[in-house]
Short mmCIF file of C-alpha atoms in Angstrom, two decimals:
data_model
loop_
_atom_site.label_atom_id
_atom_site.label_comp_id
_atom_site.label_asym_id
_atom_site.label_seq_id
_atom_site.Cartn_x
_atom_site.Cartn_y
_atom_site.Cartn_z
CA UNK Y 86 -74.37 9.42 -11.93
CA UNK Y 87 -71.43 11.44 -13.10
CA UNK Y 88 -68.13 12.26 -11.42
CA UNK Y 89 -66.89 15.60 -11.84
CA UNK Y 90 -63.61 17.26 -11.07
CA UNK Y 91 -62.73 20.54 -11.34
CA UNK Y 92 -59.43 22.37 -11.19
CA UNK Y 93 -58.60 24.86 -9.44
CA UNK Y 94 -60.52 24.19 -5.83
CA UNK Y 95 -59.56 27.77 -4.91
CA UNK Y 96 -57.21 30.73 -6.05
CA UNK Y 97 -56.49 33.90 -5.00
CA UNK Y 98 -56.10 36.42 -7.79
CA UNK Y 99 -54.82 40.22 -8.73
CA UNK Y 100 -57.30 42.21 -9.93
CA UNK Y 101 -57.02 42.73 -13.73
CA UNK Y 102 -55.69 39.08 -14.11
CA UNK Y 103 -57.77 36.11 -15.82
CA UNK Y 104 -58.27 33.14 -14.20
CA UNK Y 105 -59.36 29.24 -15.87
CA UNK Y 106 -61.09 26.89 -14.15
CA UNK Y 107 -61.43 23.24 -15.81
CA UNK Y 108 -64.02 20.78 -15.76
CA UNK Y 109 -63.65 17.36 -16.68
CA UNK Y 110 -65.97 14.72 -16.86
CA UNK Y 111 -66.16 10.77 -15.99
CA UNK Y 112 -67.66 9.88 -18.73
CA UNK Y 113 -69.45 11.83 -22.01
CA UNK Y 114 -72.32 14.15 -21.18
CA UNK Y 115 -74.76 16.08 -23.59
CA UNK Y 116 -75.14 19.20 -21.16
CA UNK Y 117 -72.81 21.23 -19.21
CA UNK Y 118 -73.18 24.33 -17.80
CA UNK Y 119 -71.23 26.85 -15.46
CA UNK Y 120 -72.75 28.77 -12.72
CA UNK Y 121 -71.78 31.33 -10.17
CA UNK Y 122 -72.46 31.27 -6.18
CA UNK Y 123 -71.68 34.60 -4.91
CA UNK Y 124 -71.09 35.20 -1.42
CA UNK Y 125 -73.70 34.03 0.64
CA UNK Y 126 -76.12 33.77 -2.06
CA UNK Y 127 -77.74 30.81 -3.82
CA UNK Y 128 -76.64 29.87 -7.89
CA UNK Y 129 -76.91 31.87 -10.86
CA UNK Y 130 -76.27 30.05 -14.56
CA UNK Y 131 -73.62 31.83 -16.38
CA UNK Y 132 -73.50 29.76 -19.60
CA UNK Y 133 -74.45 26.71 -21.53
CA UNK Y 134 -70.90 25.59 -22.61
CA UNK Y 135 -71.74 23.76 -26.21
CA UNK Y 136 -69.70 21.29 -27.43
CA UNK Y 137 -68.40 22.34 -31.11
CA UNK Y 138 -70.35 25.85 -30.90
CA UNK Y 139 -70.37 28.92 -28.84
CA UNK Y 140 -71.90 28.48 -25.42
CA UNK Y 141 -74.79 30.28 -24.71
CA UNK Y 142 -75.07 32.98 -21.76
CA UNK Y 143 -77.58 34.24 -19.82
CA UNK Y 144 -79.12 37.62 -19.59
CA UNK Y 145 -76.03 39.75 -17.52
CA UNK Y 146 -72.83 37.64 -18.70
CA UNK Y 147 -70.71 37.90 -21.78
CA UNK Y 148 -68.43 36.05 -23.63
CA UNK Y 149 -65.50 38.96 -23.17
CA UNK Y 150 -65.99 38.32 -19.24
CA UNK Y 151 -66.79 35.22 -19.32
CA UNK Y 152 -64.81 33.14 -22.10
CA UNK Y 153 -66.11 29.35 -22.17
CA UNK Y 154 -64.72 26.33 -23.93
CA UNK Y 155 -66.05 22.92 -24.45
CA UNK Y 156 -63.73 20.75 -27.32
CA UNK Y 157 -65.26 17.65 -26.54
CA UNK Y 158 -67.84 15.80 -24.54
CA UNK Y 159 -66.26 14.94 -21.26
CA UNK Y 160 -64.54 18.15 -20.79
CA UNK Y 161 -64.76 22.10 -20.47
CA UNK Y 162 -63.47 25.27 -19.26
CA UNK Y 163 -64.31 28.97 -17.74
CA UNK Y 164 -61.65 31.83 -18.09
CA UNK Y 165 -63.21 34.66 -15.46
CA UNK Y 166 -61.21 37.75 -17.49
CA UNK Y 167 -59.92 40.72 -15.96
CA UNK Y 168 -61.16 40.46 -12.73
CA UNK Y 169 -62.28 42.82 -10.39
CA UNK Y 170 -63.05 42.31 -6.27
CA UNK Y 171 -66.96 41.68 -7.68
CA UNK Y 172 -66.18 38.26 -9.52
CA UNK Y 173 -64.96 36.97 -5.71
CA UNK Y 174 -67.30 34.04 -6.01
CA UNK Y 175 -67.65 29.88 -6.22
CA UNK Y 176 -67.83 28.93 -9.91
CA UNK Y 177 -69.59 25.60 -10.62
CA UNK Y 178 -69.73 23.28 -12.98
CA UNK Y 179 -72.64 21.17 -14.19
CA UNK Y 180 -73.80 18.26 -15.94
CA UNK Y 181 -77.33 17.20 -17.13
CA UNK Y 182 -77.44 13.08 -17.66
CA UNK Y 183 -79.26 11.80 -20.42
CA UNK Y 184 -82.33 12.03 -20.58
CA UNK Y 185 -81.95 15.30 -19.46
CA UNK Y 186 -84.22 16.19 -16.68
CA UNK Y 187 -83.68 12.99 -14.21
CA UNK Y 188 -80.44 14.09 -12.92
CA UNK Y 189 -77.98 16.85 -12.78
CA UNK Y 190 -74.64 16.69 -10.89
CA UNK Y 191 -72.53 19.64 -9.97
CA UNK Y 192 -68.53 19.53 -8.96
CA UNK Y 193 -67.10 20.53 -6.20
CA UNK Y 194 -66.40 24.25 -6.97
CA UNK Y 195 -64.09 26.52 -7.36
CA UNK Y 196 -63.75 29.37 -4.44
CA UNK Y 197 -62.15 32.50 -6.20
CA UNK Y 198 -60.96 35.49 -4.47
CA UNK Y 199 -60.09 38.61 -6.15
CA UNK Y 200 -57.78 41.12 -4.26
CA UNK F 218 -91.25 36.47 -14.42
CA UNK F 219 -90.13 32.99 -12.68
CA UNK F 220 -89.45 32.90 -9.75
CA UNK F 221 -88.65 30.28 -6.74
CA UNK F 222 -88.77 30.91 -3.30
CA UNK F 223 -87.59 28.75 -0.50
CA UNK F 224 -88.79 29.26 3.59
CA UNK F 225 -87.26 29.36 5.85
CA UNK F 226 -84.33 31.28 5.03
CA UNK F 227 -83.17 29.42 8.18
CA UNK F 228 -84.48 26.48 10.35
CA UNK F 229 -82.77 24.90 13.50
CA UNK F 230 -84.06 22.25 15.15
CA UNK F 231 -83.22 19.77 17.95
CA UNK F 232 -81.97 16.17 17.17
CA UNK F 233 -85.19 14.18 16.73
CA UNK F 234 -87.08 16.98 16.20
CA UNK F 235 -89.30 16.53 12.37
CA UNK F 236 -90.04 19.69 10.25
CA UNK F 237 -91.01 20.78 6.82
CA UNK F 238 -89.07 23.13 4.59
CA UNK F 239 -91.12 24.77 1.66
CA UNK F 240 -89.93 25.46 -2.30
CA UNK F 241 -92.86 27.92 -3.99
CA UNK F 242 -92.58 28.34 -7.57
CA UNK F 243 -94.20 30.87 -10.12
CA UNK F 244 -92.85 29.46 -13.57
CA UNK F 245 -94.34 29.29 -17.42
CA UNK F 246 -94.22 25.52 -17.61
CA UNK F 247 -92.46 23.39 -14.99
CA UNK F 248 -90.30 19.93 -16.73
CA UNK F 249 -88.84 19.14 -12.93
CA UNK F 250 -88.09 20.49 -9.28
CA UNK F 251 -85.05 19.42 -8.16
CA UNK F 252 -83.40 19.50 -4.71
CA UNK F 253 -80.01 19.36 -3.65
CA UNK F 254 -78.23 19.37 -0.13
CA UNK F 255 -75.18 21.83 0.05
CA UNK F 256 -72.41 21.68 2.38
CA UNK F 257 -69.98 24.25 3.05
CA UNK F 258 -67.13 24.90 0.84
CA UNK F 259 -69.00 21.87 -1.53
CA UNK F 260 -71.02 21.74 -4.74
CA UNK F 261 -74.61 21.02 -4.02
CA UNK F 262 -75.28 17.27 -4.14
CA UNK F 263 -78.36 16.08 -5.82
CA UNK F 264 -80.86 14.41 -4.14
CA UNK F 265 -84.81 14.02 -5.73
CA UNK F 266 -85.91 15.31 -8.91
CA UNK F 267 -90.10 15.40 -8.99
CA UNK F 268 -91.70 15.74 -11.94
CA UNK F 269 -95.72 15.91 -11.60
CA UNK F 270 -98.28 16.96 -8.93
CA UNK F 271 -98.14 14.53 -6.43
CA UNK F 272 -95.30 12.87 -7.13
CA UNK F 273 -93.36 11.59 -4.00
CA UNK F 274 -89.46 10.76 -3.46
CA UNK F 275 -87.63 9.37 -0.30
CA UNK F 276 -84.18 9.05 0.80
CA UNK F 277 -83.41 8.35 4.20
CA UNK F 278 -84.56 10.81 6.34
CA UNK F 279 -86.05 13.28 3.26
CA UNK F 280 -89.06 13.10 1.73
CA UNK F 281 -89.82 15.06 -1.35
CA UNK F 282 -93.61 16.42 -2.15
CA UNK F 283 -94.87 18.01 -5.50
CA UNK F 284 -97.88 20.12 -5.69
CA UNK F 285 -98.65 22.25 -8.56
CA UNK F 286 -97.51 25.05 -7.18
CA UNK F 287 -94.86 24.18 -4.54
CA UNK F 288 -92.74 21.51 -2.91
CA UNK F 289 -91.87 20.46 0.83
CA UNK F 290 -88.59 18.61 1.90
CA UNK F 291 -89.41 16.64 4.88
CA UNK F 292 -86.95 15.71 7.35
CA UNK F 293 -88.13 12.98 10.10
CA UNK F 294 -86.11 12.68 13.15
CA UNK F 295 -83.17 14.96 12.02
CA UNK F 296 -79.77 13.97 12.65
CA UNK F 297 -76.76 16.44 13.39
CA UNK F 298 -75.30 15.44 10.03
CA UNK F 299 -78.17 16.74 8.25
CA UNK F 300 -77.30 20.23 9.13
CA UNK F 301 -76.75 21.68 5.51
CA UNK F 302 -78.30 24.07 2.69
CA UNK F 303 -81.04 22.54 1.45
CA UNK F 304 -81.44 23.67 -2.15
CA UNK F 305 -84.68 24.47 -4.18
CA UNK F 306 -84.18 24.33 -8.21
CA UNK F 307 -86.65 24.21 -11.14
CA UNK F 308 -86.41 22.76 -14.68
CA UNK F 309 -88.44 24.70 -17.38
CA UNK F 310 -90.04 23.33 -20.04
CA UNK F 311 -89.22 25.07 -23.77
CA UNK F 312 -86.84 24.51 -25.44
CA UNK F 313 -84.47 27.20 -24.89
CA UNK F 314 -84.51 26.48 -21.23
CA UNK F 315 -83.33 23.21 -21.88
CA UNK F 316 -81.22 21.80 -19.29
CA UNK F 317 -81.25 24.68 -17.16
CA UNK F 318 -81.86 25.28 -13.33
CA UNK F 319 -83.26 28.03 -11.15
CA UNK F 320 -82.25 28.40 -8.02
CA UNK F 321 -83.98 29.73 -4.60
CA UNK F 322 -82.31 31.24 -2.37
CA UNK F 323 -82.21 28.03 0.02
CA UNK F 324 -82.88 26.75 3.56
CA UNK F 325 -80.14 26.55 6.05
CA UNK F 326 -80.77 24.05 8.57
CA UNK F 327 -79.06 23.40 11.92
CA UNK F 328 -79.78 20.19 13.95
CA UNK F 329 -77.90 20.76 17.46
CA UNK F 330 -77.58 17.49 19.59
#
């Protein structure tokens, strides 16, 4: 299994303002991803977060909104940019053990709130 | 267009009392089904991947079924604590959908005492 922490647990933000959330990693992982739990509803994949590379969204999310970095194996982050009331969500991050397709873990979240 | 869809969107039973929730999937090619357990204000926790048609996993009180088509998470003799989310997700095969999970919408379950 794989531990993973993520920083912030929550914020409350000003619209127009950028927010990063981290993701850090107990130990090196091929796969991470980010994903997005608006209110009531189930998870949505944002991004493949790459290591060495540009990460790789999915269809409705862009790298101007949704800046992702990932400089090494055991470590990434999400910038949510100039947010607006509609990016009020939980942002999650998630690893894929290797080989991929027996387990993947997710942290604990990150509860953002735009006013 | 995949798609997975998860009944009921909520289930409450008494303590004791056994039921079935169901995870239908319409998807190109299927590499795993995964379910996870969500509790409120968490990240889902994983619990069973399943892999083929009739493939079986247990843990506890769950027990995870694969059909070609759609999965059930039992629960015998539910305990309060099991009151969560129970979350559907598939795996695609392909290899731009490497690594990457589709969500239904989920199951809420309530076990009162």
């Amino acid at each position: 299994s794989a531990v993973i922490s993520q920083k912030p647990s929550r914020d409350i933000c000003q619209r127009g303002t950028s927010l990063t959330i981290q993701c850090q990693v107990d130990s090196q992982v091929t796969m991470m991803f980010w994903y997005r739990q608006q209110p009531g509803q189930s998870l949505t994949l944002i991004a493949t977060a790459n290591q060495g590379s540009e990460a790789t969204y999915e269809s409705g999310f862009v790298i101007d909104k949704f800046p992702i970095s990932r400089p090494n194996l055991t470590f990434s982050t999400l910038t949510v940019s100039n947010m607006s009331p509609e990016d009020s969500s939980i942002y999650l991050c998630s690893v894929g053990t290797a080989p991929l397709g027996t387990e993947a873990f997710f942290g604990q979240g990150t509860r953002l709130t735009v006013v | 267009e995949d798609q997975v869809t998860q009944s009921p969107e909520a289930l409450r039973l008494q303590e004791g009392e056994s039921s079935s929730l169901n995870c239908s999937y319409t998807v190109s090619g299927l590499r795993g089904l995964f379910w996870y357990r969500q509790d409120p204000g968490k990240g889902p926790e994983f619990l069973f991947t399943l892999y083929s048609a009739g493939e079986e996993k247990e843990k506890e009180r769950l027990k995870a079924t694969l059909t070609k088509k759609e999965s059930f998470l039992h629960i015998t003799a539910p305990k309060p604590e099991d009151s969560a989310t129970y979350l559907c997700a598939v795996q695609l095969s392909g290899g731009t959908s490497y690594g990457k999970l589709t969500f239904g919408q989920g199951t809420i379950l309530t076990v009162h005492p």
